[in-house]
Coordinates of N, CA and C in Angstrom, one line a residue:
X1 N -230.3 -178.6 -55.6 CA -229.3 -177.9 -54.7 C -228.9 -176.6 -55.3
X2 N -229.2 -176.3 -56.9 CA -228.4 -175.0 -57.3 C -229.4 -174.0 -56.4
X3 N -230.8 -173.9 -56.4 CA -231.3 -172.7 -55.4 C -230.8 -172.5 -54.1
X4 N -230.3 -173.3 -53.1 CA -229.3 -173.3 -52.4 C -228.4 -172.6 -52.4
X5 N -227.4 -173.1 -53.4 CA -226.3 -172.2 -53.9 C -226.5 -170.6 -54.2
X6 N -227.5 -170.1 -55.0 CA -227.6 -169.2 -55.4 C -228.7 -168.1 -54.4
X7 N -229.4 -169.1 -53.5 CA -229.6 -167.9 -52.4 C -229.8 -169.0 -51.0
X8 N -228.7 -168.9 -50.5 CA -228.5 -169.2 -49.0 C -229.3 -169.2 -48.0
X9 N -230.4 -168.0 -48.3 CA -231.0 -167.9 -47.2 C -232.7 -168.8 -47.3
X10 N -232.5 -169.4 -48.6 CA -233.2 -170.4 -48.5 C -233.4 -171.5 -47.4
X11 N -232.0 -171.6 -47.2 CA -232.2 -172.9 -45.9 C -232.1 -172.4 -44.7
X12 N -232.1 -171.2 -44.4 CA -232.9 -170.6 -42.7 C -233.9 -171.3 -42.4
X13 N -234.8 -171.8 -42.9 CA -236.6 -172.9 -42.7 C -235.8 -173.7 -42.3
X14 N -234.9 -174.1 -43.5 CA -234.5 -175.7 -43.0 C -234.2 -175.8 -42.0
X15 N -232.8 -175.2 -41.4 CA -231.4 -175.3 -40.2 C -232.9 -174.7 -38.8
X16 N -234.0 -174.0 -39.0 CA -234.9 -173.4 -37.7 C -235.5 -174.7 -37.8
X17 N -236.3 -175.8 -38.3 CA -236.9 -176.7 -38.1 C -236.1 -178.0 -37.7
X18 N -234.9 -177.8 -38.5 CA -234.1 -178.9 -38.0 C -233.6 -178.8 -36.9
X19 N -233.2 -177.6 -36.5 CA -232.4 -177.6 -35.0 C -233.3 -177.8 -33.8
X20 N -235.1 -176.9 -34.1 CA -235.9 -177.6 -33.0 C -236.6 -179.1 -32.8
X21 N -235.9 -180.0 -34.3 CA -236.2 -181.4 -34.6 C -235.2 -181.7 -33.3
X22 N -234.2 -181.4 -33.4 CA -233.4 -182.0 -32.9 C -233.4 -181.6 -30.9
X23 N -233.8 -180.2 -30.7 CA -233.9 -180.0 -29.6 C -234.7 -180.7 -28.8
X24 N -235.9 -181.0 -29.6 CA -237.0 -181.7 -29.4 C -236.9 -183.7 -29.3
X25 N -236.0 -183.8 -29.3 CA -235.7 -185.0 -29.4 C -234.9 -185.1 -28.4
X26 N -234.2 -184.3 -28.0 CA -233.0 -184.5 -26.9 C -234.1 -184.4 -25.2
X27 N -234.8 -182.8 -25.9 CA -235.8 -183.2 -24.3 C -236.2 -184.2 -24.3
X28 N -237.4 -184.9 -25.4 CA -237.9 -186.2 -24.9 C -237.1 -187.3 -24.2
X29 N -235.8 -187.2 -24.8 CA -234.6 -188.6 -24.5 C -234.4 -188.2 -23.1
X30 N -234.2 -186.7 -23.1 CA -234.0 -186.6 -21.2 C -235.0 -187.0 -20.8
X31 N -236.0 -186.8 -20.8 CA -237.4 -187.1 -20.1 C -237.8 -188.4 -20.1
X32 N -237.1 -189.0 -20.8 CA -237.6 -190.6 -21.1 C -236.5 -191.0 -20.1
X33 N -235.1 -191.1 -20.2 CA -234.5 -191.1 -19.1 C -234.6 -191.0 -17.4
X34 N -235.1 -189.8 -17.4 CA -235.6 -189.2 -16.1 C -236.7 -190.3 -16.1
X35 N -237.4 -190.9 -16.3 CA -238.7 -191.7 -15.9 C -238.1 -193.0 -15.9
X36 N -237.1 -193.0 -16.6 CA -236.6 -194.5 -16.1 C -235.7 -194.8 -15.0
X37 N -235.2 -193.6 -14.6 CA -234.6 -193.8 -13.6 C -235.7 -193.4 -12.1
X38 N -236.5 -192.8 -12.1 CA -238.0 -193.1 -11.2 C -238.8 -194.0 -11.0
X39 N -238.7 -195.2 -12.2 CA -238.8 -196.6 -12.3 C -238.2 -197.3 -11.4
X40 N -237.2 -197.1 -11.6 CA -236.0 -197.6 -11.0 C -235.9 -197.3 -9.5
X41 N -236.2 -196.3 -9.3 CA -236.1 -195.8 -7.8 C -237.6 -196.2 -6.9
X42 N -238.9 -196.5 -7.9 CA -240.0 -196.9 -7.8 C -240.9 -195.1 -7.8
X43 N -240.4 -194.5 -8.4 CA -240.8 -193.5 -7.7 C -242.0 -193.2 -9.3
X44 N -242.3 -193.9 -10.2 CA -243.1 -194.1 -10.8 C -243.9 -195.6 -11.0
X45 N -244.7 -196.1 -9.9 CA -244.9 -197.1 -9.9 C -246.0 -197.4 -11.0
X46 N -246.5 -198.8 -11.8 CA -247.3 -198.8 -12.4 C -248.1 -199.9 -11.5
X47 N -249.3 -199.5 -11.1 CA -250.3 -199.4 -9.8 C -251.4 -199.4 -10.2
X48 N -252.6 -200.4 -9.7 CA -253.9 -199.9 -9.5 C -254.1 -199.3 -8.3
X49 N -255.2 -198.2 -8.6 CA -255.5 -197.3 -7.5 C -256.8 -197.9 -7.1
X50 N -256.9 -198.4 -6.1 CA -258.5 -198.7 -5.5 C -259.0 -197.3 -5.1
X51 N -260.6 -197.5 -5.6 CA -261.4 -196.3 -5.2 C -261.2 -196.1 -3.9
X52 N -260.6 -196.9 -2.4 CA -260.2 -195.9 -1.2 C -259.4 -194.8 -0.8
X53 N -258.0 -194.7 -2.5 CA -257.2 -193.9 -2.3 C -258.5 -192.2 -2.9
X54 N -259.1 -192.5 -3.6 CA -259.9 -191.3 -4.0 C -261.3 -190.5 -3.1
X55 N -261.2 -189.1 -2.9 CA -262.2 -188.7 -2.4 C -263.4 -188.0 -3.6
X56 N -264.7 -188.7 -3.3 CA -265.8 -189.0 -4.2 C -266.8 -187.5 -3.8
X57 N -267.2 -186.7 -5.1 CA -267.8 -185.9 -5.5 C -269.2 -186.1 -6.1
X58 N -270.6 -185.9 -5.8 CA -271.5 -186.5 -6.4 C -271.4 -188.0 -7.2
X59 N -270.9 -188.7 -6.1 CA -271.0 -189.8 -6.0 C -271.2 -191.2 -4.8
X60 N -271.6 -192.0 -5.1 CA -271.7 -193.0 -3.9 C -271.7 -194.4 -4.7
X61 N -270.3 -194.9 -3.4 CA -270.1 -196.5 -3.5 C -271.2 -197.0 -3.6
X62 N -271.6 -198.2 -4.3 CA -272.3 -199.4 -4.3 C -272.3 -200.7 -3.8
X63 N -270.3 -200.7 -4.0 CA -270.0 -201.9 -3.6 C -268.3 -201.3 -3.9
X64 N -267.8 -202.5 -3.5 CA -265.9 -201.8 -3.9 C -265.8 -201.1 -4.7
X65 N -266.0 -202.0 -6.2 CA -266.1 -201.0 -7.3 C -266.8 -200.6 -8.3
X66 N -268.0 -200.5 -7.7 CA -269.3 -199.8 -8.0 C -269.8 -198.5 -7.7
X67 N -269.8 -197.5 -8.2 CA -270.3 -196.4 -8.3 C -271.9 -195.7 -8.8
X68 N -272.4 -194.8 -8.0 CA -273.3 -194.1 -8.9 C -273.8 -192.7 -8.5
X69 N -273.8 -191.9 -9.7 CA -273.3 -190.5 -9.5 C -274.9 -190.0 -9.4
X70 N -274.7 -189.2 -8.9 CA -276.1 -188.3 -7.7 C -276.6 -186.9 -8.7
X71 N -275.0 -186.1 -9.3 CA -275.8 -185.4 -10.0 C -275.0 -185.8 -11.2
X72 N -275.5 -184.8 -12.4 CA -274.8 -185.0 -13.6 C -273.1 -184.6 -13.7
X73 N -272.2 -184.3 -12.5 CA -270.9 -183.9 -12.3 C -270.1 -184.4 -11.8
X74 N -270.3 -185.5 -12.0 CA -269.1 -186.2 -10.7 C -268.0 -186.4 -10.7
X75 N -267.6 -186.4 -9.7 CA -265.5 -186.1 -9.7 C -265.0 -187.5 -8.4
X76 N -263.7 -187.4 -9.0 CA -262.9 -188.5 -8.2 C -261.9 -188.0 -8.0
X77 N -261.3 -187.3 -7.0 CA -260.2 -186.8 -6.5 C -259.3 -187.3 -5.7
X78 N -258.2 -187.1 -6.2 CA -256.9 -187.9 -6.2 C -255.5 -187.0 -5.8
X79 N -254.3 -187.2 -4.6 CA -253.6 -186.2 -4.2 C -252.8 -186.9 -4.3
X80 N -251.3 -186.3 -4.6 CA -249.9 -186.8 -4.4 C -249.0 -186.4 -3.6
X81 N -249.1 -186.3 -2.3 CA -248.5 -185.1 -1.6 C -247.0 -185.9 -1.5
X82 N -246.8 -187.2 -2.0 CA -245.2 -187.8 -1.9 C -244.5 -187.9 -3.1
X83 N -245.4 -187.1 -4.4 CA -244.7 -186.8 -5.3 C -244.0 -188.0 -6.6
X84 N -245.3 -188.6 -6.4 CA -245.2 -190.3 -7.2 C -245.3 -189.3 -8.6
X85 N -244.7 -190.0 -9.5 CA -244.3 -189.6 -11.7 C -245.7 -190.2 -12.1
X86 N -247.0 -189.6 -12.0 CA -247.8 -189.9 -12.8 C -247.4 -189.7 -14.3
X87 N -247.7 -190.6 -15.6 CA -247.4 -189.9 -16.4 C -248.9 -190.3 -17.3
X88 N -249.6 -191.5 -17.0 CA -250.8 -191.9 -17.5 C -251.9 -192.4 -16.3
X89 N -253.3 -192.1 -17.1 CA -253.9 -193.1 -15.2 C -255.1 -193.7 -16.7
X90 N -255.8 -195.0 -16.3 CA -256.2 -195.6 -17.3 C -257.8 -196.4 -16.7
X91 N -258.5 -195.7 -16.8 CA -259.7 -196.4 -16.4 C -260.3 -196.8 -17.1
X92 N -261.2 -197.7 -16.4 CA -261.9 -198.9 -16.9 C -263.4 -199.2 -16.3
X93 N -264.2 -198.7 -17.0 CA -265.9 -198.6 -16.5 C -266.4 -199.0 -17.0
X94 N -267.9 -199.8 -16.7 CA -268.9 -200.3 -17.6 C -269.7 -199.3 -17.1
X95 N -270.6 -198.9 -18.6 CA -271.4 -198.5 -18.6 C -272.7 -198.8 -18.5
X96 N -273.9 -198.5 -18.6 CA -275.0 -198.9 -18.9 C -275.4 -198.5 -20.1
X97 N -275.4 -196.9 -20.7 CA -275.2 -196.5 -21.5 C -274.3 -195.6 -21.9
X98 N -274.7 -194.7 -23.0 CA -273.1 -193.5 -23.2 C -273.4 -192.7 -22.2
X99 N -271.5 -192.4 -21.8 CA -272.1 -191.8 -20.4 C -271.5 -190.5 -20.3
X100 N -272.0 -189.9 -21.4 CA -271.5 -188.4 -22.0 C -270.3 -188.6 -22.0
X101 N -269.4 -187.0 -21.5 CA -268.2 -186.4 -21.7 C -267.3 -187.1 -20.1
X102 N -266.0 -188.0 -20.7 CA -264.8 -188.3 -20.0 C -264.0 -187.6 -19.8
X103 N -263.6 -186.7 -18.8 CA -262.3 -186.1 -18.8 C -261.0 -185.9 -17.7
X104 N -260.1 -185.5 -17.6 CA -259.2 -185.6 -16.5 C -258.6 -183.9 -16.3
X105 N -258.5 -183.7 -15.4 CA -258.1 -182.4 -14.8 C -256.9 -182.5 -14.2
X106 N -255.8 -182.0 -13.9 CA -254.4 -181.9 -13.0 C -254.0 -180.7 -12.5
X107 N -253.0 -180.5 -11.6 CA -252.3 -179.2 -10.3 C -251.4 -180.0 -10.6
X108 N -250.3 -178.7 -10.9 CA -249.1 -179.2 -10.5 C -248.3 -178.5 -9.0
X109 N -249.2 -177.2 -8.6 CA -248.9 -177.1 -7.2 C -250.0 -177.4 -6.1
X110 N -249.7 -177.3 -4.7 CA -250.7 -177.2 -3.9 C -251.5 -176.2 -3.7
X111 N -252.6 -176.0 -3.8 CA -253.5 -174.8 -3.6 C -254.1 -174.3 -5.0
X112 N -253.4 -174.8 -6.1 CA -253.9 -174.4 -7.4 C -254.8 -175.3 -7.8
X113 N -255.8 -174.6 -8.4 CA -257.2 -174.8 -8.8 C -257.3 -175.8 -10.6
X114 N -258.3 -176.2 -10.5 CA -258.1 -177.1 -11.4 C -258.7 -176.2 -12.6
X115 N -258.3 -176.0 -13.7 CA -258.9 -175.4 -15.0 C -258.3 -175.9 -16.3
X116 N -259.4 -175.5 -17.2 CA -259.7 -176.3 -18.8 C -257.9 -176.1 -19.5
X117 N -257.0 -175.2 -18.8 CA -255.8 -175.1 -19.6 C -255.5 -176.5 -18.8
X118 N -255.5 -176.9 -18.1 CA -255.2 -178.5 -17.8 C -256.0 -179.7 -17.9
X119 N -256.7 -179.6 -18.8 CA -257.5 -180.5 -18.9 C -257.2 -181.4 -20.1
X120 N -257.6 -182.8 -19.8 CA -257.0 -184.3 -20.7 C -258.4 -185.0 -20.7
X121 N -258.5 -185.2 -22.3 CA -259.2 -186.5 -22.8 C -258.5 -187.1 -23.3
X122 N -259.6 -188.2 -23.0 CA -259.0 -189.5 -23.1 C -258.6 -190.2 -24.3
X123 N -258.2 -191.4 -24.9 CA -257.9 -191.9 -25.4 C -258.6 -193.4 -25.3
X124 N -260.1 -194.1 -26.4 CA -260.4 -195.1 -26.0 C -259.4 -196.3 -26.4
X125 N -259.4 -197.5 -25.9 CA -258.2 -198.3 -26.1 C -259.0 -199.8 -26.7
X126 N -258.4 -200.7 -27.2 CA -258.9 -201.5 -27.6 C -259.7 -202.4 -26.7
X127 N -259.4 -202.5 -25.4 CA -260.3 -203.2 -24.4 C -261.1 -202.3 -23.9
X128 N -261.6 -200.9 -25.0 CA -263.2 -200.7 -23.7 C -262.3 -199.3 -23.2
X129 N -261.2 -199.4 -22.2 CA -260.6 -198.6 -21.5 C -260.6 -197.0 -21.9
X130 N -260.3 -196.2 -20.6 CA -260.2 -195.2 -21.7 C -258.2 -194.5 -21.0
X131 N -257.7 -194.5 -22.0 CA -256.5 -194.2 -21.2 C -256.8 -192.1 -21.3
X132 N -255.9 -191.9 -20.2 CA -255.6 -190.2 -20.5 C -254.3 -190.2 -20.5
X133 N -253.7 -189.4 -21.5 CA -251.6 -189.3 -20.9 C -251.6 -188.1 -20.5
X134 N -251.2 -188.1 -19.7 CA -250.7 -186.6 -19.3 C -249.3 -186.2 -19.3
X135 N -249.2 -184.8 -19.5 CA -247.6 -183.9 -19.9 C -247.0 -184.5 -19.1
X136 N -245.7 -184.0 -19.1 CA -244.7 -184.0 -18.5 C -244.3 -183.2 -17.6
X137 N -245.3 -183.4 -16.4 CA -244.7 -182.3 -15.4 C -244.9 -183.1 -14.2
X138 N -244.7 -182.5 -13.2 CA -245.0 -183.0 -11.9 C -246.7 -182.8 -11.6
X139 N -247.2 -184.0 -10.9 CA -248.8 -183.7 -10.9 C -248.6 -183.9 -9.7
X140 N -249.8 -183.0 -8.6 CA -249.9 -183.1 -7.2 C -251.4 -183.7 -7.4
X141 N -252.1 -183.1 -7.6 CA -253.9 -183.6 -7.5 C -254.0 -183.9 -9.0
X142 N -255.3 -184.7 -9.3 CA -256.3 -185.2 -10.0 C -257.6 -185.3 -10.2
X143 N -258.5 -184.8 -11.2 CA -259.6 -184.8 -10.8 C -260.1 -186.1 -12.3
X144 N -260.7 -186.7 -11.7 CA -261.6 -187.9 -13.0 C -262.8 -187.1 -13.3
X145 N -263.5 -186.9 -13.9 CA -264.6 -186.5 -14.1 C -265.4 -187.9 -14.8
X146 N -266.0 -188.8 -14.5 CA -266.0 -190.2 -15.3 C -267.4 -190.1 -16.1
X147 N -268.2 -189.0 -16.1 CA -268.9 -188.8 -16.9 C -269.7 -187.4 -16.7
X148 N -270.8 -187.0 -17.7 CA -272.0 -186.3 -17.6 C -273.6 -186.6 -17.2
X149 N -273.3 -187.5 -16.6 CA -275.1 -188.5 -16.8 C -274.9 -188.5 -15.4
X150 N -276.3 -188.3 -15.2 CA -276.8 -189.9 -13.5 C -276.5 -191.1 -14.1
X151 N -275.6 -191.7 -13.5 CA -275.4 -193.0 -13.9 C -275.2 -193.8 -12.9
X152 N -275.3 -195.5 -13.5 CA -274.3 -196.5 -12.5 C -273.0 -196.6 -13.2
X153 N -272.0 -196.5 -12.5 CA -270.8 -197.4 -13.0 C -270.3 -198.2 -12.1
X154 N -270.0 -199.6 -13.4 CA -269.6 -200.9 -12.4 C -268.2 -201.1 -13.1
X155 N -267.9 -202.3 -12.2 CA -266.1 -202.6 -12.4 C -265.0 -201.3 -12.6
X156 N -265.8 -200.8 -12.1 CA -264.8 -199.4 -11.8 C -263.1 -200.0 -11.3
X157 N -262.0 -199.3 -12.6 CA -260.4 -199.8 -12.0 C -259.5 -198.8 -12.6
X158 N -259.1 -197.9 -11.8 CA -258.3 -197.0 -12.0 C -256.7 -197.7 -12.4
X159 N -255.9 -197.2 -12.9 CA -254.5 -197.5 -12.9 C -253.5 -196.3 -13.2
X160 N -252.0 -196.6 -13.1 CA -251.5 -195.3 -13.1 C -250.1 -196.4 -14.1
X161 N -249.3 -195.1 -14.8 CA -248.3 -195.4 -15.4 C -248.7 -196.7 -16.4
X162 N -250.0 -196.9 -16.7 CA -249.7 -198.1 -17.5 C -250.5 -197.7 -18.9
X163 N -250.1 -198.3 -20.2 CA -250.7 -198.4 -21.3 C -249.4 -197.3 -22.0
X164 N -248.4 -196.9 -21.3 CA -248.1 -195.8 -21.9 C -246.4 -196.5 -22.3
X165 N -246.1 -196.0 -23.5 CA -245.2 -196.8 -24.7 C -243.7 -195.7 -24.7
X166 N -242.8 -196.4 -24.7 CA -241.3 -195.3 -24.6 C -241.8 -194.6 -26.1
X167 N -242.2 -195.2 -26.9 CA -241.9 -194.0 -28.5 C -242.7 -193.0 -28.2
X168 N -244.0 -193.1 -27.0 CA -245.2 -191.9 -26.9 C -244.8 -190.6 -26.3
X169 N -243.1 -190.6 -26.1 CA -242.8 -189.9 -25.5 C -242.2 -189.2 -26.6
X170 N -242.2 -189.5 -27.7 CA -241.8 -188.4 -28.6 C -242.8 -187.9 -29.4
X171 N -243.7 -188.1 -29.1 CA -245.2 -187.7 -29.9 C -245.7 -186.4 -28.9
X172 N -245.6 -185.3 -30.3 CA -246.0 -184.0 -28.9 C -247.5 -183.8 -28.9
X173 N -248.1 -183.0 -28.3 CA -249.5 -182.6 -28.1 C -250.1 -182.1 -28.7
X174 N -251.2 -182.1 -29.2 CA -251.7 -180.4 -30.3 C -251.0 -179.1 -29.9
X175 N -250.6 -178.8 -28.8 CA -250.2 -177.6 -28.3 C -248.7 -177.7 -28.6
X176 N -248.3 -178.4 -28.7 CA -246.2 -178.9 -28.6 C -246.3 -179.1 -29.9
X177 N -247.3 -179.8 -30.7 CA -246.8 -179.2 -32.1 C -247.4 -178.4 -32.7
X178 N -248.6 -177.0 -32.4 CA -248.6 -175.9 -32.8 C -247.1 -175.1 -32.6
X179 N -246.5 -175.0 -31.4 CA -245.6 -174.3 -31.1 C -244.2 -175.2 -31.6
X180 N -243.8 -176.5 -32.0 CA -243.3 -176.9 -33.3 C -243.4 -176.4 -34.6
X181 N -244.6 -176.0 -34.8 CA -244.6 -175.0 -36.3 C -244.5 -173.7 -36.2
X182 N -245.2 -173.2 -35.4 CA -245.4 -171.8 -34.8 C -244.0 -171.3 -35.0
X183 N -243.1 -171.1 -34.0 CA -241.4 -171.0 -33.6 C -240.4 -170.7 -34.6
X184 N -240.2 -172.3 -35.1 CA -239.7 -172.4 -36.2 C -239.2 -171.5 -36.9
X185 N -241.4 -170.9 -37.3 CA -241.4 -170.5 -38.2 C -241.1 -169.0 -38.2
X186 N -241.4 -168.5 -37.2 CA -241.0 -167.3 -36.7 C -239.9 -166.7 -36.3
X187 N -238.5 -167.9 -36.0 CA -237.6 -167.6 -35.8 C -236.9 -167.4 -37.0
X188 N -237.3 -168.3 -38.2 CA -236.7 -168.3 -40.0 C -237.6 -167.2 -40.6
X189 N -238.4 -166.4 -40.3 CA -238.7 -165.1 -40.9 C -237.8 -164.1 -40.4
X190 N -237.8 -164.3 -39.1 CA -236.7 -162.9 -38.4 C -235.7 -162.9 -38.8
X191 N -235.4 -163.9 -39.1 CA -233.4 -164.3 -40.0 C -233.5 -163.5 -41.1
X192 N -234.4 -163.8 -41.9 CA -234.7 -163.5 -43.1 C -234.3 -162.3 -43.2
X193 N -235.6 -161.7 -42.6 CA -235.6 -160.0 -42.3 C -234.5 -159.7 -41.8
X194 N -233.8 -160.2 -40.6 CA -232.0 -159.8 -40.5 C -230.9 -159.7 -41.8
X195 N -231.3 -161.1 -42.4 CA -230.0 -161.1 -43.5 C -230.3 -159.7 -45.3
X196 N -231.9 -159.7 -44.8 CA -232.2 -158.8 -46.0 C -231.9 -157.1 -45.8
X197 N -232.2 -157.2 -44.7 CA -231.5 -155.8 -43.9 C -229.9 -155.9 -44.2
X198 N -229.4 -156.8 -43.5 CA -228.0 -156.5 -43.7 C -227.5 -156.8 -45.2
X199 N -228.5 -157.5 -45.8 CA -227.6 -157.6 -47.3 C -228.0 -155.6 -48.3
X200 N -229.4 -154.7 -47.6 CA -229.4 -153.5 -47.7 C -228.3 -153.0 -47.6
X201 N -228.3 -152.8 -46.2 CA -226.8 -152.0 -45.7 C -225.8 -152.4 -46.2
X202 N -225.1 -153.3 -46.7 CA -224.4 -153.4 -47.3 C -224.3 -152.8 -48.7
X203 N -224.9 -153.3 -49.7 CA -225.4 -152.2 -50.9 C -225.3 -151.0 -50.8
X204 N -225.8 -150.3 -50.1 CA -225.9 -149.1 -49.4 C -224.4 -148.3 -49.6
X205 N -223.4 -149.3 -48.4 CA -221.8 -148.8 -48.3 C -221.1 -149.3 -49.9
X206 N -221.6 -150.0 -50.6 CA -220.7 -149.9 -52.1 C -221.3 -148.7 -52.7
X207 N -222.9 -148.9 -52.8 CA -223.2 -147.6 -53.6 C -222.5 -146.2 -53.2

């Protein structure tokens, strides 16, 4: 603690990382809040989605939940125009074999286009599954992308709000914790540079 003592401006790092520790804790708790009370109201249900609610993209039913895709792109599109709390959707496909790249796309308004800054991979789960989480925003559409291949897929089972854990809500993203370090860090240099300037000027007026 004597470096502390003898230059103060040592713990500018500390008080910039601690204070977005703590900011960062308070949004998740709101947020985690906020979802429980949409729980509560049903307004985030945890649901399987049968393939009827989705409109199919180089693809064709086989049977309920049987699929198989036409070209190597296929998409599952999905709308929320009543404004249901997605926060996870969790599918479940057999393959035949690897069936390349899984990924999930999101809009959070109407009319906006789906692109790679919104884009979610998955997460495989211990049964096979593959979960995606997605941020914390409001989602209006969805797009599945369930693979790269001509394929079959069978037992096809979408689900929404499920697999997802209250602590996951304080686990930020590669992106939320670049800008966790990033910030911080940039707000405890600018101090720095503030308090070293003013500790100048000062000097300055005794000299």
């Amino acid at each position: 603690m004597k470096i502390f003592a003898k230059r103060p401006r040592a713990l500018i790092p500390l008080v910039c990382y601690g204070l977005a520790a703590v900011v960062w804790f308070l949004l998740c708790t709101g947020q985690l809040a906020l979802d429980g009370v949409a729980r509560l109201q049903g307004r985030m249900p945890q649901v399987h989605a049968p393939l009827a609610e989705f409109e199919l993209y180089a693809l064709e039913a086989t049977g309920e939940d049987s699929l198989v895709s036409t070209t190597p792109d296929p998409q599952l599109y999905w709308y929320n125009p009543d404004g249901r709390v997605v926060r996870s959707v969790q599918l479940q496909i057999t393959f035949p074999r690897i069936p390349g790249e899984l990924a999930l796309y999101y809009t959070e308004q109407p009319g906006e286009a789906f692109g790679r800054d919104r884009k979610v991979y998955p997460i495989q789960q211990a049964d096979d599954s593959w979960l995606f989480v997605l941020p914390r925003a409001q989602v209006y559409s969805l797009r599945i992308d369930p693979s790269s291949e001509i394929i079959t897929m069978n037992d096809v089972q979408i689900q929404f709000n499920t697999g997802y854990r209250w602590w996951q809500y304080y686990l930020p993203g590669w992106q939320q914790a670049f800008d966790l370090l990033l910030f911080p860090g940039l707000a405890a240099s600018a101090l720095n540079i503030l308090a070293e300037a003013l500790r100048c000027r000062k000097a300055q007026k005794k000299g």
